[in-house]
XYZ file of C-alpha atoms in Angstrom:
380
model
C -75.401 70.865 2.069
C -76.271 67.947 -0.202
C -74.389 64.773 -1.194
C -73.474 64.477 -4.794
C -74.765 61.570 -6.840
C -77.887 59.668 -5.847
C -78.017 60.749 -2.272
C -80.874 63.309 -1.819
C -81.378 63.357 1.897
C -80.309 66.212 4.041
C -77.837 65.684 6.874
C -78.801 66.549 10.347
C -76.789 69.375 11.809
C -74.214 68.190 14.357
C -72.810 71.400 15.465
C -70.701 73.883 13.572
C -70.206 74.129 9.809
C -67.237 71.756 9.812
C -69.147 69.157 11.807
C -72.068 69.423 9.454
C -69.780 68.904 6.455
C -68.184 65.727 7.968
C -71.599 64.456 8.886
C -72.782 64.861 5.318
C -69.667 63.042 4.030
C -70.150 60.201 6.527
C -73.866 59.777 5.787
C -73.342 59.663 2.033
C -73.073 55.992 0.845
C -70.377 56.727 -1.755
C -68.279 58.557 0.757
C -68.771 55.793 3.324
C -67.485 53.301 0.751
C -64.408 55.386 0.047
C -63.728 55.829 3.756
C -64.114 52.092 4.317
C -61.731 51.360 1.449
C -59.187 53.767 2.892
C -59.487 52.192 6.330
C -59.112 48.727 4.838
C -55.935 49.694 3.022
C -54.550 51.354 6.131
C -55.339 48.195 8.111
C -53.726 46.013 5.419
C -50.574 48.110 5.423
C -50.471 47.982 9.216
C -50.940 44.194 9.321
C -48.235 43.630 6.698
C -45.827 45.878 8.527
C -46.498 44.085 11.805
C -46.070 40.647 10.184
C -42.860 41.742 8.464
C -41.503 43.137 11.715
C -42.399 39.928 13.551
C -40.848 37.839 10.791
C -37.680 39.911 10.901
C -37.503 39.467 14.658
C -38.111 35.740 14.457
C -35.656 35.351 11.530
C -32.994 37.360 13.310
C -33.452 35.366 16.511
C -33.210 32.079 14.614
C -30.005 33.189 12.929
C -28.490 34.321 16.204
C -29.395 31.046 17.925
C -28.000 29.020 15.011
C -24.873 31.171 14.921
C -24.244 30.843 18.627
C -24.853 27.083 18.458
C -22.433 26.599 15.579
C -19.810 28.784 17.254
C -20.072 26.830 20.497
C -19.941 23.520 18.661
C -16.891 24.651 16.703
C -15.123 25.747 19.877
C -15.921 22.342 21.397
C -14.371 20.597 18.362
C -11.209 22.704 18.613
C -10.901 21.976 22.334
C -11.428 18.273 21.625
C -8.659 18.413 19.032
C -6.248 19.834 21.603
C -7.178 17.115 24.074
C -6.808 14.444 21.413
C -3.383 15.752 20.419
C -1.792 16.481 23.779
C -3.658 14.547 26.498
C -5.503 11.516 25.156
C -2.423 9.818 23.595
C -0.788 9.499 26.996
C -3.898 7.749 28.284
C -4.637 5.317 25.451
C -1.385 4.737 23.523
C 0.192 2.004 25.626
C 1.652 -1.466 25.360
C -1.138 -4.047 25.590
C -1.916 -6.179 28.595
C -3.039 -9.169 26.523
C 0.096 -9.524 24.400
C 0.762 -12.670 22.424
C 3.710 -12.827 20.066
C 6.182 -15.424 18.841
C 9.673 -14.686 17.534
C 11.691 -17.284 15.668
C 15.460 -16.982 15.337
C 17.667 -19.352 13.367
C 21.393 -19.776 12.792
C 23.947 -22.078 11.228
C 27.414 -23.261 12.166
C 26.898 -22.963 15.909
C 28.660 -25.014 18.578
C 27.638 -26.050 22.068
C 28.316 -28.606 24.753
C 25.770 -31.405 24.584
C 24.797 -32.630 28.026
C 23.138 -35.644 26.453
C 26.283 -36.709 24.591
C 28.800 -35.202 27.054
C 30.790 -33.628 24.295
C 31.048 -30.462 22.281
C 29.106 -30.391 19.013
C 30.013 -27.947 16.285
C 28.709 -26.913 12.895
C 25.087 -27.367 13.922
C 21.971 -25.420 12.961
C 19.797 -24.043 15.734
C 16.360 -22.553 16.145
C 15.223 -20.375 19.045
C 11.483 -19.944 19.594
C 10.626 -17.084 21.939
C 6.976 -16.786 23.018
C 5.558 -13.725 24.759
C 2.255 -13.824 26.629
C 0.613 -11.033 28.593
C -0.710 -11.747 32.086
C -3.797 -9.542 32.010
C -4.867 -9.985 35.633
C -1.412 -9.029 36.900
C -1.305 -5.779 34.906
C -2.894 -2.387 35.454
C -3.550 0.854 33.604
C 0.118 1.821 34.011
C 1.961 -1.523 34.221
C 2.004 -4.525 31.890
C 3.192 -7.984 32.922
C 4.438 -10.356 30.237
C 5.883 -13.841 30.374
C 8.579 -15.029 27.988
C 9.563 -18.610 27.341
C 12.460 -19.398 24.980
C 13.410 -22.815 23.700
C 16.743 -23.304 21.903
C 16.941 -26.430 19.765
C 19.630 -28.216 17.822
C 17.771 -28.911 14.582
C 20.751 -30.764 13.124
C 20.756 -33.446 15.811
C 17.102 -32.978 16.840
C 17.707 -32.329 20.507
C 17.035 -29.484 22.933
C 19.898 -27.222 23.946
C 18.418 -25.066 26.689
C 15.209 -23.514 28.017
C 14.762 -20.172 29.740
C 11.868 -18.181 31.145
C 11.334 -14.620 32.285
C 8.456 -12.660 33.747
C 8.826 -8.909 33.593
C 6.624 -6.017 34.669
C 7.164 -2.722 32.892
C 5.741 0.721 32.311
C 3.183 0.622 29.514
C 4.606 3.707 27.767
C 8.323 3.791 28.526
C 8.951 0.049 28.706
C 11.036 0.588 31.857
C 11.101 -2.468 34.114
C 9.520 -2.352 37.562
C 9.918 -4.923 40.297
C 6.474 -6.176 41.096
C 3.818 -8.642 40.089
C 5.946 -11.772 40.445
C 8.784 -10.651 38.163
C 11.350 -13.426 37.893
C 14.135 -14.942 35.811
C 13.901 -18.738 35.586
C 11.534 -18.721 38.577
C 13.989 -16.706 40.703
C 11.899 -13.844 42.080
C 14.788 -12.363 44.090
C 16.483 -10.969 41.002
C 15.822 -7.245 40.625
C 15.220 -6.279 37.015
C 15.904 -2.815 35.633
C 16.308 -1.173 32.247
C 14.377 -2.505 29.244
C 13.371 -6.064 28.451
C 10.690 -6.940 25.927
C 9.920 -3.546 24.372
C 11.493 -0.147 23.853
C 9.888 3.193 24.711
C 7.017 4.472 22.629
C 8.755 7.296 20.806
C 12.261 5.853 21.241
C 15.114 8.327 21.011
C 18.508 8.151 19.324
C 20.444 7.499 22.494
C 21.872 4.728 24.647
C 19.392 2.612 26.608
C 19.988 0.111 29.385
C 18.812 -3.391 28.470
C 18.407 -6.103 31.107
C 20.610 -9.073 30.239
C 19.296 -12.395 31.550
C 22.765 -13.981 31.480
C 24.513 -11.297 33.509
C 21.297 -10.532 35.455
C 21.898 -6.808 35.185
C 21.327 -3.991 32.686
C 23.837 -3.499 29.897
C 24.135 -0.399 27.652
C 22.674 -0.692 24.158
C 24.107 2.103 22.024
C 22.275 3.788 19.194
C 24.427 3.283 16.084
C 22.215 4.488 13.237
C 19.103 3.775 11.210
C 18.183 0.924 8.915
C 15.212 -0.255 6.884
C 13.415 -3.474 7.778
C 10.934 -4.515 5.084
C 10.236 -0.916 4.157
C 10.011 0.442 7.717
C 12.587 2.758 9.241
C 14.222 1.315 12.335
C 16.692 2.560 14.926
C 19.618 0.211 15.376
C 20.909 -0.440 18.903
C 23.876 -2.627 19.758
C 24.576 -4.267 23.128
C 28.143 -5.451 23.597
C 29.611 -7.535 26.385
C 33.297 -8.465 26.342
C 34.263 -11.658 28.175
C 32.537 -10.752 31.420
C 32.488 -13.246 34.265
C 29.044 -14.006 35.640
C 29.527 -17.199 37.661
C 31.499 -20.368 38.143
C 30.914 -24.046 37.663
C 32.555 -27.274 38.716
C 33.076 -29.785 35.902
C 34.972 -33.081 35.615
C 38.609 -32.520 34.785
C 38.273 -34.852 31.829
C 35.564 -32.647 30.235
C 37.797 -29.624 30.705
C 40.683 -31.402 28.986
C 42.737 -31.506 32.144
C 44.678 -34.521 33.438
C 43.799 -36.290 36.617
C 40.649 -37.285 38.394
C 37.996 -35.253 40.104
C 36.558 -31.916 39.131
C 37.800 -28.451 38.520
C 36.043 -25.146 39.134
C 35.972 -22.905 36.095
C 34.658 -19.384 35.684
C 31.692 -18.747 33.402
C 32.438 -15.948 30.993
C 30.069 -14.228 28.638
C 30.755 -12.391 25.380
C 27.924 -11.001 23.295
C 27.004 -8.664 20.486
C 23.232 -8.345 20.442
C 21.637 -6.062 17.862
C 18.102 -4.685 18.029
C 16.260 -3.004 15.170
C 13.488 -0.983 16.792
C 10.530 0.927 15.397
C 10.955 4.307 17.145
C 7.249 5.152 16.926
C 5.834 2.091 18.678
C 8.866 0.654 20.489
C 8.412 -2.674 18.695
C 11.498 -4.815 18.068
C 11.352 -5.427 14.306
C 14.412 -7.682 14.048
C 16.958 -9.175 16.400
C 20.425 -10.688 16.157
C 22.128 -12.502 19.034
C 25.800 -13.426 18.688
C 26.780 -15.002 22.006
C 29.570 -17.022 23.502
C 29.507 -18.682 26.908
C 32.813 -20.312 27.819
C 34.256 -21.952 30.900
C 37.756 -20.602 31.564
C 40.506 -21.603 33.944
C 42.535 -19.268 36.125
C 44.828 -18.397 33.228
C 41.928 -17.205 31.066
C 42.094 -20.175 28.712
C 38.735 -21.484 27.521
C 38.421 -25.091 28.669
C 34.850 -25.672 27.570
C 32.505 -23.820 25.227
C 28.945 -24.071 26.466
C 27.486 -22.143 23.518
C 28.830 -20.102 20.659
C 27.284 -18.696 17.515
C 24.731 -16.334 16.056
C 20.975 -16.561 15.569
C 18.825 -13.946 13.836
C 15.084 -13.491 13.390
C 13.688 -15.157 10.300
C 12.315 -13.121 7.355
C 8.815 -14.297 8.309
C 9.268 -13.025 11.858
C 10.642 -9.706 10.600
C 7.611 -9.220 8.356
C 5.204 -10.163 11.132
C 6.844 -7.640 13.470
C 6.693 -4.942 10.796
C 2.992 -5.662 10.319
C 2.399 -5.343 14.071
C 4.315 -2.069 14.204
C 2.584 -0.649 11.122
C -0.843 -1.399 12.567
C 0.133 0.298 15.832
C 1.567 3.275 13.934
C -1.711 3.755 12.062
C -3.628 3.833 15.342
C -1.181 6.316 16.830
C -1.381 8.596 13.778
C -5.190 8.455 13.893
C -5.189 9.577 17.517
C -2.281 12.035 17.464
C -2.426 13.506 13.952
C -5.426 12.726 11.761
C -8.104 12.996 14.441
C -6.950 16.370 15.813
C -6.472 17.777 12.296
C -10.010 16.845 11.234
C -11.476 18.236 14.449
C -9.565 21.517 14.073
C -10.671 21.972 10.451
C -14.322 21.200 11.222
C -14.215 23.273 14.407
C -12.763 26.368 12.716
C -15.244 26.004 9.869
C -18.170 25.893 12.299
C -16.848 28.895 14.242
C -16.502 30.960 11.046
C -19.984 29.964 9.866
C -21.465 30.773 13.253
C -19.858 34.206 13.342
C -21.108 34.920 9.814
C -24.661 34.079 10.846
C -24.437 36.265 13.920
C -22.973 39.246 12.036
C -25.153 38.952 8.949
C -27.694 41.754 8.459
C -30.694 41.129 6.277
C -31.546 43.945 3.920
C -34.819 45.531 4.836
C -37.374 45.075 2.060
C -40.440 47.280 1.807
C -43.645 45.375 0.946
C -45.109 46.243 -2.470
C -48.738 47.425 -2.481
C -51.221 48.370 -5.208
C -51.147 52.122 -5.663
C -54.899 52.692 -5.878
C -55.918 56.330 -5.290
C -57.613 56.671 -1.961
C -60.589 58.362 -3.484
C -61.054 56.043 -6.471
C -64.107 53.896 -6.739
C -63.931 50.145 -6.420
């Protein structure tokens, strides 16, 4: 059997007829070229298929890893949102330890007994300056300790009327007084304080609260009576009322009491008050304050023999605005922690979870590689 074309040699017999025919085909140069071309194409197809399979595996693995990562990250964001909404606020939203605040109250047409002049003065203007200062070292993560010093002045006659001081320790979220840390009223540490003093609860409710009264040295109910607006901010209005309640007694010269004779007379000290608090319910900040008090010395018949102090003072417009600014700043921080932060985390977290699941579930369409369709037996 001969090769076609230029090949003229005769193949060596390898065995049977079929073996001799394959031998002739293999030994022929043209046939060897065609066989080599076929093998090359088979190898190329095999390599491409292997590379495509490997690429699909690597691509699928990358997508699964990315999907699982995004899903886990999204779940972490959602869990963080729940913590930020329900747990973190109780740990970080508190009254400060390093408080510093000054309230100014003024009033006209007040009357009081002047110790300097030993007579009752009426129709005077007064100013009360109340300074609050936090005692950082005395406080803790749960308890704040603040000092208050109040000076009442007769601005008409340019003379002091009275001074008072108070140190109170209280819960940093509820504002409830606790007896510790050197709490005192006018340096008297034996007085037990209870109720509220300098602040109201964070998240105050529309109900009656007990407010510690430094004149009676005990808590007095402050009733919720409605809402009001202080410089654009909604406030809860609470009213504390005391009706001619005796809190002590004092010996004074009979002449000062308007009684005949020499010597002194012991009179009871009686207190009447209507104190009004406008409170931001979100932060517990007192936005405005009105104090309408009367302290009178009465005899056994109930007749007032001497008026120690009578009249009304209210916070100034500047103080009201400053308190509103403090409350608004605190409200913004609370909303960021309780509302805005959790909402953003939930939205981002859900978005990441959805994207991660889409990557995990996505199936790439299988694409067949495109090859040149050269006939196996065609010449190069």
